[in-house]
Tab-separated table of C-alpha atoms in Angstrom:
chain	number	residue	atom	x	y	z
X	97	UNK	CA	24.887	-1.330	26.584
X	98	UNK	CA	21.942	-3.902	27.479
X	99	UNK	CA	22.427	-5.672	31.096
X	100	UNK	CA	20.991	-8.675	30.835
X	101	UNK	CA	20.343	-11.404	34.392
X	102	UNK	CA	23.910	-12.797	33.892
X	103	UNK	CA	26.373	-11.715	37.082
X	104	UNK	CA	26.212	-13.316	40.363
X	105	UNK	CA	24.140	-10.146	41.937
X	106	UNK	CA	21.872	-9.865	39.775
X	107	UNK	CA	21.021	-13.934	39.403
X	108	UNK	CA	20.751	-13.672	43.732
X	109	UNK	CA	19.000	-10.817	43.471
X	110	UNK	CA	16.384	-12.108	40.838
X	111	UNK	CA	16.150	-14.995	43.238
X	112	UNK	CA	15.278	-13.069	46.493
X	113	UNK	CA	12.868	-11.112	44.679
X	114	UNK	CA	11.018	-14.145	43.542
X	115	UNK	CA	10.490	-15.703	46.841
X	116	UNK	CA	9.545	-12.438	48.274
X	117	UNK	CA	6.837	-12.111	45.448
X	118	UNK	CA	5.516	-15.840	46.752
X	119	UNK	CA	5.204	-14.337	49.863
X	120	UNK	CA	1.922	-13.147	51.296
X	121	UNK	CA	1.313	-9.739	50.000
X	122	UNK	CA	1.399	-8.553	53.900
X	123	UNK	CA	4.765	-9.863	54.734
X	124	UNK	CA	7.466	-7.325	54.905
X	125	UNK	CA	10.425	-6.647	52.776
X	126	UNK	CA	13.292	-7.835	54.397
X	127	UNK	CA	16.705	-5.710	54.834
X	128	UNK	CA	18.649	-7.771	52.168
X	129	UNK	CA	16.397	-7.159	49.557
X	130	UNK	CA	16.348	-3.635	50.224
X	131	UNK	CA	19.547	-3.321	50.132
X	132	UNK	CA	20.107	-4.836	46.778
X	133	UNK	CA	17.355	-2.967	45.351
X	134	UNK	CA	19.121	0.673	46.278
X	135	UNK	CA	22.209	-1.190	44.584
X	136	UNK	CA	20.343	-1.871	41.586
X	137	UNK	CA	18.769	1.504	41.403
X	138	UNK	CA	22.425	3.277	42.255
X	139	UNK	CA	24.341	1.257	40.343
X	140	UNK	CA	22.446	-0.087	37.121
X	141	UNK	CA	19.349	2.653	36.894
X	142	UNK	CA	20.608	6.390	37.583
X	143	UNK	CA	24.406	5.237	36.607
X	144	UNK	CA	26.047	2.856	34.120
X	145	UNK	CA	23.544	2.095	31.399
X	146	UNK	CA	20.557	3.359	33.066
X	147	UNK	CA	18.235	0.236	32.275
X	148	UNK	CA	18.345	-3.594	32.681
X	149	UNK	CA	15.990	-6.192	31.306
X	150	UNK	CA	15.368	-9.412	33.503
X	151	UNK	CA	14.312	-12.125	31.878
X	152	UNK	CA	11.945	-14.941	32.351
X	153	UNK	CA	10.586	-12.729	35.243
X	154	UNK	CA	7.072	-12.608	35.631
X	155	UNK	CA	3.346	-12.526	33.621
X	156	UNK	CA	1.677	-12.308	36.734
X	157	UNK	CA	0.363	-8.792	36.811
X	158	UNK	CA	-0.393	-9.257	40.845
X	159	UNK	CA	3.370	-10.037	41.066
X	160	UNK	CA	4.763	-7.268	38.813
X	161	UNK	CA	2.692	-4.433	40.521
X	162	UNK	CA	4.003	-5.480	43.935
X	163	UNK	CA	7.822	-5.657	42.395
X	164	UNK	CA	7.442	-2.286	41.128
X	165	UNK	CA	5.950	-0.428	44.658
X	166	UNK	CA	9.455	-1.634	45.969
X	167	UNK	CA	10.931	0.724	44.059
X	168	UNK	CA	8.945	4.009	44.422
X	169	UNK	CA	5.470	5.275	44.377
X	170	UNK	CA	3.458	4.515	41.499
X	171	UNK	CA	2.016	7.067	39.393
X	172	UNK	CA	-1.836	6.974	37.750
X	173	UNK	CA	-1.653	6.267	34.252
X	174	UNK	CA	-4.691	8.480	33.315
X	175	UNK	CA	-6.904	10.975	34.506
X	176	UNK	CA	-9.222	7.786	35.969
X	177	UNK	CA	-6.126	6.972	38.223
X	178	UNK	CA	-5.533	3.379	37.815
X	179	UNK	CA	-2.098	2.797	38.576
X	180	UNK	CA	-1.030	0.264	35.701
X	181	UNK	CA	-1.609	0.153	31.954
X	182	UNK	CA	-1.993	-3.048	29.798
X	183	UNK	CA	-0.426	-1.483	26.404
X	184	UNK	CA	-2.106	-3.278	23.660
X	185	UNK	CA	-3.368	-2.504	20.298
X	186	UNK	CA	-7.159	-0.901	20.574
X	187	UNK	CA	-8.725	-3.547	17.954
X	188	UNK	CA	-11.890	-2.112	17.904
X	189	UNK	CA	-10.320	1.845	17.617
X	190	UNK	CA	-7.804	0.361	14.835
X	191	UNK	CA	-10.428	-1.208	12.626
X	192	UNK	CA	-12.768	2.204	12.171
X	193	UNK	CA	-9.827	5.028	12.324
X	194	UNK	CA	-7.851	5.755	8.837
X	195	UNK	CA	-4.720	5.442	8.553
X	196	UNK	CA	-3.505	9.222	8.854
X	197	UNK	CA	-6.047	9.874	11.710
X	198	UNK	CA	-4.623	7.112	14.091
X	199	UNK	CA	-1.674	9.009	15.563
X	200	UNK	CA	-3.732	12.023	16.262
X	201	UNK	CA	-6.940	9.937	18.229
X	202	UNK	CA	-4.957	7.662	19.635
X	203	UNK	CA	-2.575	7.216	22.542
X	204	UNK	CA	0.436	5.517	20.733
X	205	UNK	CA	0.024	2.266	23.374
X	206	UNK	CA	-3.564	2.169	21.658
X	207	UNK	CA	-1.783	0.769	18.101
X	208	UNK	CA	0.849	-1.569	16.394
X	209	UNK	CA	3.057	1.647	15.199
X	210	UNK	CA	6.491	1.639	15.197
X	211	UNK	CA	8.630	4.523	15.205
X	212	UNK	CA	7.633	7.281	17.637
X	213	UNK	CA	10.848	6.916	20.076
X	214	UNK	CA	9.399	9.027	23.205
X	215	UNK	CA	9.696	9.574	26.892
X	216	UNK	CA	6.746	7.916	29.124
X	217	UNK	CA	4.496	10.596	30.863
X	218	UNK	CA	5.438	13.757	28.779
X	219	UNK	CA	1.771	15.269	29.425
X	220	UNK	CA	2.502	15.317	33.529
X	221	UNK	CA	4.082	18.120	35.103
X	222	UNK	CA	6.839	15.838	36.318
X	223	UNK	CA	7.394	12.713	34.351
X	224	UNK	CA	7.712	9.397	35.991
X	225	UNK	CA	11.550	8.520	36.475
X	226	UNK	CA	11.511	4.824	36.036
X	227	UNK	CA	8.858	3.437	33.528
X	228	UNK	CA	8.220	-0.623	34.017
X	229	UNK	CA	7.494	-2.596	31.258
X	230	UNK	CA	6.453	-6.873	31.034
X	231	UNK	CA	5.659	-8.848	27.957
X	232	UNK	CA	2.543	-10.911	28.721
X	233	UNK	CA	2.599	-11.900	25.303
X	234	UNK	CA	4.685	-10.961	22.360
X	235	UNK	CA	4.051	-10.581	18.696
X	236	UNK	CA	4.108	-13.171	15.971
X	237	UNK	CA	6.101	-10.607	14.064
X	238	UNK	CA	7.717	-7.318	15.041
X	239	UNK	CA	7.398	-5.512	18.288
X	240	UNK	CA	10.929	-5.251	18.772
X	241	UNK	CA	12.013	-2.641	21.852
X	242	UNK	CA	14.143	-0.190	20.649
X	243	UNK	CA	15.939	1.701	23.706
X	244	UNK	CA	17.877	4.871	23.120
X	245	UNK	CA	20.318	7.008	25.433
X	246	UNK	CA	19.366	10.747	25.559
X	247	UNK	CA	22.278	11.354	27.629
X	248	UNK	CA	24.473	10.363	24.778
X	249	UNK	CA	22.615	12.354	22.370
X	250	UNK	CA	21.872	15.330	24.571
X	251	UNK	CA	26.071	15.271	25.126
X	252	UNK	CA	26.523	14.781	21.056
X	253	UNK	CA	24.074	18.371	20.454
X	254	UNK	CA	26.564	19.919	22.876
X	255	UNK	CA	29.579	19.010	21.126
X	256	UNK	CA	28.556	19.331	17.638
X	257	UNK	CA	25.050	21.264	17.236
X	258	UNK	CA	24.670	23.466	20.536
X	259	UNK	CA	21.556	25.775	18.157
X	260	UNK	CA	19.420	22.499	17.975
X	261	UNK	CA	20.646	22.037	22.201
X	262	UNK	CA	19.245	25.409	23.021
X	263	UNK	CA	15.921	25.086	21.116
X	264	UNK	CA	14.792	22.213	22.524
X	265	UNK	CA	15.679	23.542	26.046
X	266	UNK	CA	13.434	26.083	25.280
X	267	UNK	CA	9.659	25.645	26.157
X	268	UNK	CA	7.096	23.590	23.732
X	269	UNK	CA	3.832	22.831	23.680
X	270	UNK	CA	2.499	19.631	25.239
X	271	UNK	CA	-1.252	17.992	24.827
X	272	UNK	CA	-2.064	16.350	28.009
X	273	UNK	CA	-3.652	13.535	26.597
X	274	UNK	CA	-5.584	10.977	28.680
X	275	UNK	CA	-5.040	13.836	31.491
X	276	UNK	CA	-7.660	16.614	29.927
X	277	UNK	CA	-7.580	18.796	27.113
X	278	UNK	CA	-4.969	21.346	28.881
X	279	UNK	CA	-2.175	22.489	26.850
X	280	UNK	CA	1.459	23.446	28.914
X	281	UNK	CA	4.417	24.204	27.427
X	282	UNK	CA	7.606	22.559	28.980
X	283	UNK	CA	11.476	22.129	27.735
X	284	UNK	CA	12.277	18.905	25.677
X	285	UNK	CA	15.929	18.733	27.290
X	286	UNK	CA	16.121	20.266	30.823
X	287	UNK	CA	19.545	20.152	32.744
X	288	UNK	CA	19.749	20.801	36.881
X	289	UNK	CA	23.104	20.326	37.990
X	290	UNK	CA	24.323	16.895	36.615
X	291	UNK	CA	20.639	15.869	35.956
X	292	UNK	CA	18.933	15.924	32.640
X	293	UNK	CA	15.344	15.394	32.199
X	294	UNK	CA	13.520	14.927	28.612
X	295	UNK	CA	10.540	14.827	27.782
X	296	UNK	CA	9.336	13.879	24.248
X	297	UNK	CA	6.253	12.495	22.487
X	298	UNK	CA	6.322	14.472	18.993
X	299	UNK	CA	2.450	13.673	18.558
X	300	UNK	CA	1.464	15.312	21.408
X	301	UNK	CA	3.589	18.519	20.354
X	302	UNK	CA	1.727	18.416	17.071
X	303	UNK	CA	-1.332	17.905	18.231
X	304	UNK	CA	-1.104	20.593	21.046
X	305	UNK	CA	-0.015	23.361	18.479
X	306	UNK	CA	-2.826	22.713	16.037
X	307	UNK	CA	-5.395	23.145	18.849
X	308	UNK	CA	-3.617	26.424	19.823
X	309	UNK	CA	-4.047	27.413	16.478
X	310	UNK	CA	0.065	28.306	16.684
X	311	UNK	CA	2.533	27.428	14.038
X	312	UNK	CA	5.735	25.482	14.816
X	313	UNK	CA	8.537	28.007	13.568
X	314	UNK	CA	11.232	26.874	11.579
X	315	UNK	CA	14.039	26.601	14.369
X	316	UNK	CA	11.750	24.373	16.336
X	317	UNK	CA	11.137	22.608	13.166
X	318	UNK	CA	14.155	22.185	12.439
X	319	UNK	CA	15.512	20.881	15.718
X	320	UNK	CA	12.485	18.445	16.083
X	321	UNK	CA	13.874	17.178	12.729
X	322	UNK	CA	17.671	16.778	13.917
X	323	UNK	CA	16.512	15.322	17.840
X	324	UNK	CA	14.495	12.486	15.855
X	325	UNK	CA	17.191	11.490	12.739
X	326	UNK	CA	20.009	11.250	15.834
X	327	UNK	CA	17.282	9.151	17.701
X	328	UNK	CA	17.306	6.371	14.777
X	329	UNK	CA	20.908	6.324	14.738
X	330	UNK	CA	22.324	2.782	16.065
X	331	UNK	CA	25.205	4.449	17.514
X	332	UNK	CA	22.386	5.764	20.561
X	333	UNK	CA	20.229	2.679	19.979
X	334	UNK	CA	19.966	-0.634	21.628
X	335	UNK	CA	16.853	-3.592	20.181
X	336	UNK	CA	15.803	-6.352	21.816
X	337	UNK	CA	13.233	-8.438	21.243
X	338	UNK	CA	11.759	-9.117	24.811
X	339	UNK	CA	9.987	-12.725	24.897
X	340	UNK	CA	6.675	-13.936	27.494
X	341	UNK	CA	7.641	-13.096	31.217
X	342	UNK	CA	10.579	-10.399	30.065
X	343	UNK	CA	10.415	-7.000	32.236
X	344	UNK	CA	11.990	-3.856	30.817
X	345	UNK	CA	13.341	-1.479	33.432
X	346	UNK	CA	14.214	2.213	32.524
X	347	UNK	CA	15.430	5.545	33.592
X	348	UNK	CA	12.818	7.752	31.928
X	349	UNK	CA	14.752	10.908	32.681
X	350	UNK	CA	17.115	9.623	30.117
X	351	UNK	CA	16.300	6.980	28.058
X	352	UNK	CA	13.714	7.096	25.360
X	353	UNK	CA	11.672	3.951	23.972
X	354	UNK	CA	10.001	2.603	21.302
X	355	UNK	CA	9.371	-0.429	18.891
X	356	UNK	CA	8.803	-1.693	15.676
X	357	UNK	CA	5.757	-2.133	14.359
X	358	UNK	CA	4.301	-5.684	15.042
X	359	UNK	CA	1.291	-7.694	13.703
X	360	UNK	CA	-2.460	-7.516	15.105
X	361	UNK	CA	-4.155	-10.611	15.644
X	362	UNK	CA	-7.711	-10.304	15.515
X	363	UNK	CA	-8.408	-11.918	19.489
X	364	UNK	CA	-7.023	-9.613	21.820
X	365	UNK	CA	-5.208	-12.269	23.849
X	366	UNK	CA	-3.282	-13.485	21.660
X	367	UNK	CA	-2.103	-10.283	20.493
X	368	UNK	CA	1.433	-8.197	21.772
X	369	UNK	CA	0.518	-7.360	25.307
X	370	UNK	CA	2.835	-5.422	28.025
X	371	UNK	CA	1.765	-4.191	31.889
X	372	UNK	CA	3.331	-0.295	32.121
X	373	UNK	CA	4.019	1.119	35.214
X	374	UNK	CA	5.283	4.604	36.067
X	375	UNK	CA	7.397	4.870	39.092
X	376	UNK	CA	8.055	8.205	40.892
């Protein structure tokens, strides 16, 4: 499943893109590097595996940001509108919340949780496709990526559980958080033609049902339940342990994310840092 920098394209490829990111900022993309970037999207992105991780890229936010614009528009990451997002644990947040009150105050980039396997950009009307993330620094312990295919596990409901399938194409609730205090209610698995789109971020369904006062009803429940045990299955998993300078890659139509839970350090520099970018 993972595609590592290891074939002859994609070694060229990470070359060209390199000196084009030494270039100055106004010089123009030239017509080979487009090229191979439509065959990376076409080929590696929306078919086959639908991520890739390139190592040893880049820490060099300046150089990441422009990398990224070559591959759509980028999306604002909260209602302020900056464009990129250092995910990091929120020390200061982290050291006055309790335990059981974390999840609900705070957006899960904000902590050192594991778990909570999720599609980027749930609260927008229309989720960013490809989701970008680089490992400025990594963990002493922990922090492991987990990756998982929804395709696969969309297909498996259809074969074997097509009640669970049909609730969660059904319409949920959704906090916007970091967008406004709007609640909208939008499928978890939505299928146009050969194109699926999820959406998931259980915390923010939670959350958005307590502050409309609703109840999630048992068949909701219950599928919730079933969408998350097949999302910790290896079988739709793959981990990887990105280093310094690793960039993630993702189709966030169809492949959720998470991690383990790492260690804090108590000077925000030296502790797991990534730069997240949603792409259009």
């Amino acid at each position: 499943m993972k595609k590592n920098i290891k074939n002859n394209f994609l070694n060229e490829f990470n070359l060209e893109v390199k000196d084009y990111l030494n270039k100055n900022s106004r010089d123009k993309i030239s017509a080979s590097l487009k090229k191979q970037i439509q065959f990376l999207k076409k080929n590696y992105l929306d078919s086959g595996n639908k991520y890739v991780i390139i190592n040893n890229f880049s820490t060099q936010k300046e150089k990441i940001i422009k990398f990224s614009k070559l591959f759509g528009k980028t999306l604002p990451q909260n209602n302020s509108g900056k464009k990129y997002l250092i995910v990091k644990p929120n020390l200061k947040k982290l050291r006055f919340k309790k335990r059981e009150n974390i999840k609900e105050n705070l957006r899960y980039h904000e902590t050192n949780l594991g778990g909570s396997l999720h599609s980027d950009g749930p609260q927008l009307p229309v989720p960013p496709k490809y989701v970008f993330m680089c490992c400025l620094n990594q963990a002493k312990k922990g922090g492991a990526s987990i990756i998982v295919s929804m395709e696969k596990i969309y297909n498996h409901l259809k074969r074997k559980n097509r009640n669970v399938l049909k609730t969660l194409e059904k319409e949920f609730f959704f906090e916007r958080r970091g967008f406004g205090k709007k609640i909208f209610s939008k499928p978890i698995f939505k299928k146009n033609k050969n194109i699926i789109l999820f959406r998931y971020l259980r915390e923010y369904i939670e959350t958005a049902y307590q502050k409309k006062n609703k109840v999630l009803d048992t068949k909701r429940l219950n599928a919730l339940n079933t969408l998350d045990k097949l999302m910790k299955k290896k079988q739709f998993q793959q981990i990887d342990r990105i280093l310094q300078g690793d960039l993630i890659i993702l189709n966030n139509y169809v492949m959720a994310h998470g991690r383990s839970r790492f260690s804090l350090e108590h000077n925000n520099k030296k502790s797991r840092r990534l730069i997240r970018l949603w792409i259009k």
